[in-house]
């Protein structure tokens, strides 16, 4: 059985399947308020593993690294330094590629 078929059967394809093989990496629950992006650690073509830092954000109380909850190859980066983001904002997309199998972090 192909890995992609197994991933679909096990439903470990990522946050949202926008299209077959495409996963949106989103901001998790960060307290319900906007934060500033102060660092972007990824670029198109990067291979990311689960728990790799995608971006660093800051509010008036803390600085936080936002990790990947899925693994794969970045096909699009949706944020840049200076952006204000909140829970559910799309950070990046793991793209549709024959070599781009992705796994989601088990909760």
Short mmCIF file of N, CA and C in Angstrom, two decimals:
data_model
loop_
_atom_site.label_atom_id
_atom_site.label_comp_id
_atom_site.label_asym_id
_atom_site.label_seq_id
_atom_site.Cartn_x
_atom_site.Cartn_y
_atom_site.Cartn_z
N UNK A 1 0.85 -1.18 0.00
CA UNK A 1 0.00 0.00 0.00
C UNK A 1 0.89 1.24 0.00
N UNK A 2 0.58 2.18 -0.83
CA UNK A 2 1.38 3.41 -0.92
C UNK A 2 1.24 4.22 0.36
N UNK A 3 2.30 4.95 0.69
CA UNK A 3 2.30 5.75 1.91
C UNK A 3 1.17 6.77 1.90
N UNK A 4 0.93 7.42 0.77
CA UNK A 4 -0.13 8.44 0.71
C UNK A 4 -1.50 7.80 0.98
N UNK A 5 -1.73 6.61 0.44
CA UNK A 5 -3.01 5.93 0.72
C UNK A 5 -3.12 5.62 2.19
N UNK A 6 -2.03 5.17 2.81
CA UNK A 6 -2.04 4.86 4.24
C UNK A 6 -2.32 6.11 5.06
N UNK A 7 -1.70 7.23 4.68
CA UNK A 7 -1.93 8.48 5.39
C UNK A 7 -3.41 8.87 5.31
N UNK A 8 -4.01 8.74 4.13
CA UNK A 8 -5.42 9.09 3.98
C UNK A 8 -6.30 8.17 4.81
N UNK A 9 -5.99 6.88 4.83
CA UNK A 9 -6.78 5.93 5.61
C UNK A 9 -6.69 6.24 7.09
N UNK A 10 -5.47 6.56 7.56
CA UNK A 10 -5.26 6.84 8.98
C UNK A 10 -5.66 8.26 9.36
N UNK A 11 -6.01 9.08 8.38
CA UNK A 11 -6.40 10.47 8.61
C UNK A 11 -5.32 11.23 9.38
N UNK A 12 -4.08 11.12 8.91
CA UNK A 12 -2.99 11.87 9.51
C UNK A 12 -2.39 12.83 8.51
N UNK A 13 -3.23 13.35 7.65
CA UNK A 13 -2.76 14.20 6.56
C UNK A 13 -2.51 15.64 6.92
N UNK A 14 -2.76 16.09 8.13
CA UNK A 14 -2.48 17.47 8.47
C UNK A 14 -3.71 18.18 8.97
N UNK A 15 -3.60 19.47 9.13
CA UNK A 15 -4.69 20.27 9.67
C UNK A 15 -5.91 20.28 8.77
N UNK A 16 -5.70 20.62 7.52
CA UNK A 16 -6.80 20.74 6.58
C UNK A 16 -6.32 20.26 5.23
N UNK A 17 -6.99 19.32 4.64
CA UNK A 17 -6.65 18.95 3.28
C UNK A 17 -7.37 19.90 2.35
N UNK A 18 -6.66 20.89 1.83
CA UNK A 18 -7.24 21.85 0.92
C UNK A 18 -7.40 21.20 -0.44
N UNK A 19 -6.47 20.35 -0.78
CA UNK A 19 -6.44 19.61 -2.02
C UNK A 19 -5.68 18.34 -1.67
N UNK A 20 -5.79 17.31 -2.47
CA UNK A 20 -5.09 16.08 -2.15
C UNK A 20 -3.61 16.36 -1.99
N UNK A 21 -3.05 16.00 -0.85
CA UNK A 21 -1.63 16.19 -0.63
C UNK A 21 -1.23 17.58 -0.18
N UNK A 22 -2.17 18.46 0.08
CA UNK A 22 -1.86 19.82 0.50
C UNK A 22 -2.31 19.99 1.95
N UNK A 23 -1.40 20.51 2.77
CA UNK A 23 -1.69 20.70 4.19
C UNK A 23 -1.41 22.14 4.59
N UNK A 24 -2.35 22.75 5.29
CA UNK A 24 -2.16 24.10 5.81
C UNK A 24 -1.58 23.99 7.22
N UNK A 25 -0.47 24.65 7.45
CA UNK A 25 0.10 24.74 8.79
C UNK A 25 -0.45 26.02 9.41
N UNK A 26 -1.21 25.87 10.49
CA UNK A 26 -1.91 27.02 11.08
C UNK A 26 -1.40 27.34 12.47
N UNK A 27 -1.66 28.57 12.89
CA UNK A 27 -1.32 29.01 14.24
C UNK A 27 -2.24 28.28 15.22
N UNK A 28 -1.66 27.61 16.22
CA UNK A 28 -2.48 26.94 17.24
C UNK A 28 -3.08 27.96 18.21
N UNK A 29 -3.77 27.48 19.21
CA UNK A 29 -4.35 28.35 20.24
C UNK A 29 -3.22 29.09 20.95
N UNK A 30 -3.23 30.40 20.85
CA UNK A 30 -2.19 31.22 21.49
C UNK A 30 -2.82 32.23 22.45
N UNK A 31 -4.00 31.93 22.92
CA UNK A 31 -4.63 32.80 23.91
C UNK A 31 -5.68 33.74 23.37
N UNK A 32 -6.05 33.57 22.11
CA UNK A 32 -7.16 34.34 21.57
C UNK A 32 -6.86 35.78 21.22
N UNK A 33 -5.59 36.14 21.06
CA UNK A 33 -5.27 37.52 20.71
C UNK A 33 -4.25 37.54 19.57
N UNK A 34 -4.07 38.71 18.99
CA UNK A 34 -3.11 38.86 17.90
C UNK A 34 -1.69 38.97 18.45
N UNK A 35 -0.76 38.44 17.66
CA UNK A 35 0.65 38.54 18.00
C UNK A 35 1.40 39.00 16.75
N UNK A 36 2.59 39.54 16.96
CA UNK A 36 3.43 40.00 15.85
C UNK A 36 4.41 38.91 15.45
N UNK A 37 4.57 38.69 14.15
CA UNK A 37 5.58 37.77 13.65
C UNK A 37 6.92 38.51 13.69
N UNK A 38 7.89 37.96 14.45
CA UNK A 38 9.19 38.63 14.54
C UNK A 38 10.29 37.86 13.82
N UNK A 39 10.00 36.60 13.43
CA UNK A 39 10.98 35.81 12.70
C UNK A 39 10.28 34.72 11.91
N UNK A 40 10.70 34.51 10.67
CA UNK A 40 10.18 33.42 9.84
C UNK A 40 11.36 32.49 9.58
N UNK A 41 11.24 31.25 10.05
CA UNK A 41 12.35 30.30 10.00
C UNK A 41 12.31 29.36 8.80
N UNK A 42 11.31 29.51 7.93
CA UNK A 42 11.13 28.60 6.80
C UNK A 42 11.09 29.37 5.49
N UNK A 43 11.36 28.65 4.41
CA UNK A 43 11.21 29.23 3.07
C UNK A 43 10.71 28.11 2.15
N UNK A 44 10.23 28.50 0.99
CA UNK A 44 9.73 27.53 0.01
C UNK A 44 10.84 26.53 -0.31
N UNK A 45 10.47 25.25 -0.29
CA UNK A 45 11.41 24.18 -0.59
C UNK A 45 12.02 23.54 0.64
N UNK A 46 11.87 24.18 1.80
CA UNK A 46 12.41 23.60 3.04
C UNK A 46 11.64 22.34 3.41
N UNK A 47 12.35 21.35 3.90
CA UNK A 47 11.72 20.16 4.48
C UNK A 47 11.58 20.43 5.97
N UNK A 48 10.36 20.29 6.49
CA UNK A 48 10.13 20.48 7.91
C UNK A 48 9.69 19.18 8.54
N UNK A 49 10.11 18.99 9.78
CA UNK A 49 9.69 17.84 10.58
C UNK A 49 8.71 18.33 11.64
N UNK A 50 7.96 17.42 12.19
CA UNK A 50 7.06 17.76 13.28
C UNK A 50 7.89 18.38 14.41
N UNK A 51 7.39 19.47 14.95
CA UNK A 51 7.99 20.24 16.04
C UNK A 51 9.13 21.17 15.60
N UNK A 52 9.47 21.22 14.30
CA UNK A 52 10.42 22.23 13.84
C UNK A 52 9.77 23.60 13.99
N UNK A 53 10.56 24.60 14.35
CA UNK A 53 10.04 25.96 14.48
C UNK A 53 9.76 26.54 13.10
N UNK A 54 8.53 27.03 12.92
CA UNK A 54 8.13 27.69 11.67
C UNK A 54 8.37 29.19 11.76
N UNK A 55 7.84 29.78 12.83
CA UNK A 55 7.94 31.23 13.04
C UNK A 55 8.11 31.50 14.53
N UNK A 56 8.54 32.71 14.83
CA UNK A 56 8.57 33.20 16.20
C UNK A 56 7.65 34.41 16.27
N UNK A 57 6.82 34.43 17.30
CA UNK A 57 5.87 35.52 17.48
C UNK A 57 6.07 36.16 18.84
N UNK A 58 5.54 37.38 18.96
CA UNK A 58 5.72 38.12 20.20
C UNK A 58 4.47 38.94 20.49
N UNK A 59 4.12 39.00 21.77
CA UNK A 59 3.08 39.94 22.21
C UNK A 59 3.70 40.77 23.32
N UNK A 60 2.88 41.52 24.05
CA UNK A 60 3.44 42.39 25.08
C UNK A 60 3.97 41.64 26.29
N UNK A 61 3.70 40.32 26.38
CA UNK A 61 4.12 39.55 27.55
C UNK A 61 5.17 38.48 27.26
N UNK A 62 5.22 37.97 26.05
CA UNK A 62 6.09 36.81 25.79
C UNK A 62 6.48 36.70 24.32
N UNK A 63 7.55 35.93 24.11
CA UNK A 63 7.98 35.55 22.77
C UNK A 63 7.80 34.04 22.68
N UNK A 64 7.22 33.55 21.56
CA UNK A 64 6.92 32.13 21.42
C UNK A 64 7.35 31.62 20.05
N UNK A 65 7.90 30.41 20.04
CA UNK A 65 8.15 29.72 18.78
C UNK A 65 6.89 28.93 18.44
N UNK A 66 6.49 28.97 17.18
CA UNK A 66 5.34 28.19 16.71
C UNK A 66 5.89 27.01 15.90
N UNK A 67 5.66 25.77 16.40
CA UNK A 67 6.21 24.59 15.73
C UNK A 67 5.26 24.03 14.67
N UNK A 68 5.83 23.22 13.78
CA UNK A 68 5.04 22.51 12.78
C UNK A 68 4.32 21.34 13.45
N UNK A 69 3.07 21.13 13.09
CA UNK A 69 2.35 19.96 13.59
C UNK A 69 2.24 18.88 12.51
N UNK A 70 2.85 19.15 11.35
CA UNK A 70 2.92 18.19 10.26
C UNK A 70 4.30 18.28 9.65
N UNK A 71 4.71 17.23 8.95
CA UNK A 71 6.02 17.22 8.29
C UNK A 71 5.83 17.19 6.78
N UNK A 72 6.76 17.75 6.06
CA UNK A 72 6.69 17.75 4.60
C UNK A 72 7.56 18.84 4.02
N UNK A 73 7.33 19.18 2.76
CA UNK A 73 8.10 20.21 2.06
C UNK A 73 7.23 21.46 1.90
N UNK A 74 7.77 22.59 2.30
CA UNK A 74 7.04 23.86 2.22
C UNK A 74 6.88 24.29 0.76
N UNK A 75 5.63 24.50 0.35
CA UNK A 75 5.39 24.98 -1.02
C UNK A 75 4.99 26.45 -1.04
N UNK A 76 4.57 26.99 0.12
CA UNK A 76 4.20 28.41 0.18
C UNK A 76 4.33 28.89 1.61
N UNK A 77 4.92 30.06 1.79
CA UNK A 77 4.99 30.71 3.10
C UNK A 77 3.98 31.85 3.07
N UNK A 78 3.08 31.88 4.04
CA UNK A 78 1.94 32.81 4.01
C UNK A 78 2.10 33.99 4.97
N UNK A 79 3.19 34.05 5.71
CA UNK A 79 3.41 35.16 6.65
C UNK A 79 4.79 35.75 6.42
N UNK A 80 4.97 36.95 6.90
CA UNK A 80 6.29 37.58 6.86
C UNK A 80 6.49 38.38 8.14
N UNK A 81 7.72 38.74 8.40
CA UNK A 81 8.04 39.52 9.59
C UNK A 81 7.20 40.80 9.58
N UNK A 82 6.61 41.11 10.74
CA UNK A 82 5.78 42.30 10.87
C UNK A 82 4.29 42.03 10.78
N UNK A 83 3.91 40.86 10.25
CA UNK A 83 2.48 40.52 10.17
C UNK A 83 1.90 40.33 11.56
N UNK A 84 0.63 40.66 11.70
CA UNK A 84 -0.13 40.35 12.92
C UNK A 84 -0.98 39.13 12.60
N UNK A 85 -0.88 38.10 13.45
CA UNK A 85 -1.61 36.86 13.23
C UNK A 85 -2.29 36.43 14.52
N UNK A 86 -3.23 35.50 14.37
CA UNK A 86 -3.94 34.96 15.53
C UNK A 86 -4.24 33.49 15.27
N UNK A 87 -4.86 32.85 16.26
CA UNK A 87 -5.21 31.44 16.14
C UNK A 87 -5.92 31.17 14.82
N UNK A 88 -5.48 30.13 14.11
CA UNK A 88 -6.10 29.74 12.85
C UNK A 88 -5.50 30.38 11.61
N UNK A 89 -4.65 31.40 11.80
CA UNK A 89 -3.99 32.01 10.63
C UNK A 89 -3.10 30.96 9.97
N UNK A 90 -3.06 30.97 8.65
CA UNK A 90 -2.22 30.03 7.91
C UNK A 90 -0.80 30.56 7.88
N UNK A 91 0.13 29.74 8.37
CA UNK A 91 1.55 30.10 8.38
C UNK A 91 2.20 29.71 7.06
N UNK A 92 1.94 28.48 6.64
CA UNK A 92 2.58 27.95 5.44
C UNK A 92 1.76 26.79 4.91
N UNK A 93 2.12 26.37 3.71
CA UNK A 93 1.44 25.23 3.09
C UNK A 93 2.48 24.20 2.71
N UNK A 94 2.21 22.97 3.10
CA UNK A 94 2.99 21.83 2.64
C UNK A 94 2.32 21.40 1.36
N UNK A 95 3.07 21.44 0.25
CA UNK A 95 2.48 21.33 -1.07
C UNK A 95 2.25 19.95 -1.60
N UNK A 96 1.63 19.94 -2.75
CA UNK A 96 1.28 18.72 -3.46
C UNK A 96 2.45 18.34 -4.34
N UNK A 97 3.16 17.27 -3.95
CA UNK A 97 4.34 16.83 -4.68
C UNK A 97 4.48 15.34 -4.51
N UNK A 98 4.99 14.66 -5.51
CA UNK A 98 5.15 13.21 -5.41
C UNK A 98 6.11 12.83 -4.30
N UNK A 99 7.08 13.69 -3.98
CA UNK A 99 8.01 13.38 -2.91
C UNK A 99 7.56 14.00 -1.59
N UNK A 100 6.40 14.59 -1.57
CA UNK A 100 5.95 15.34 -0.42
C UNK A 100 4.89 14.57 0.36
N UNK A 101 5.31 13.55 1.04
CA UNK A 101 4.39 12.86 1.94
C UNK A 101 4.48 13.58 3.27
N UNK A 102 3.37 13.70 3.94
CA UNK A 102 3.36 14.44 5.19
C UNK A 102 2.69 13.62 6.28
N UNK A 103 3.14 13.87 7.49
CA UNK A 103 2.56 13.21 8.65
C UNK A 103 2.15 14.27 9.64
N UNK A 104 1.09 14.01 10.36
CA UNK A 104 0.60 14.93 11.37
C UNK A 104 1.00 14.46 12.75
N UNK A 105 1.30 15.39 13.61
CA UNK A 105 1.66 15.09 14.99
C UNK A 105 0.46 14.42 15.66
N UNK A 106 0.71 13.33 16.33
CA UNK A 106 -0.35 12.63 17.06
C UNK A 106 -0.59 13.33 18.37
N UNK A 107 -1.85 13.62 18.68
CA UNK A 107 -2.19 14.37 19.89
C UNK A 107 -2.56 13.46 21.03
#
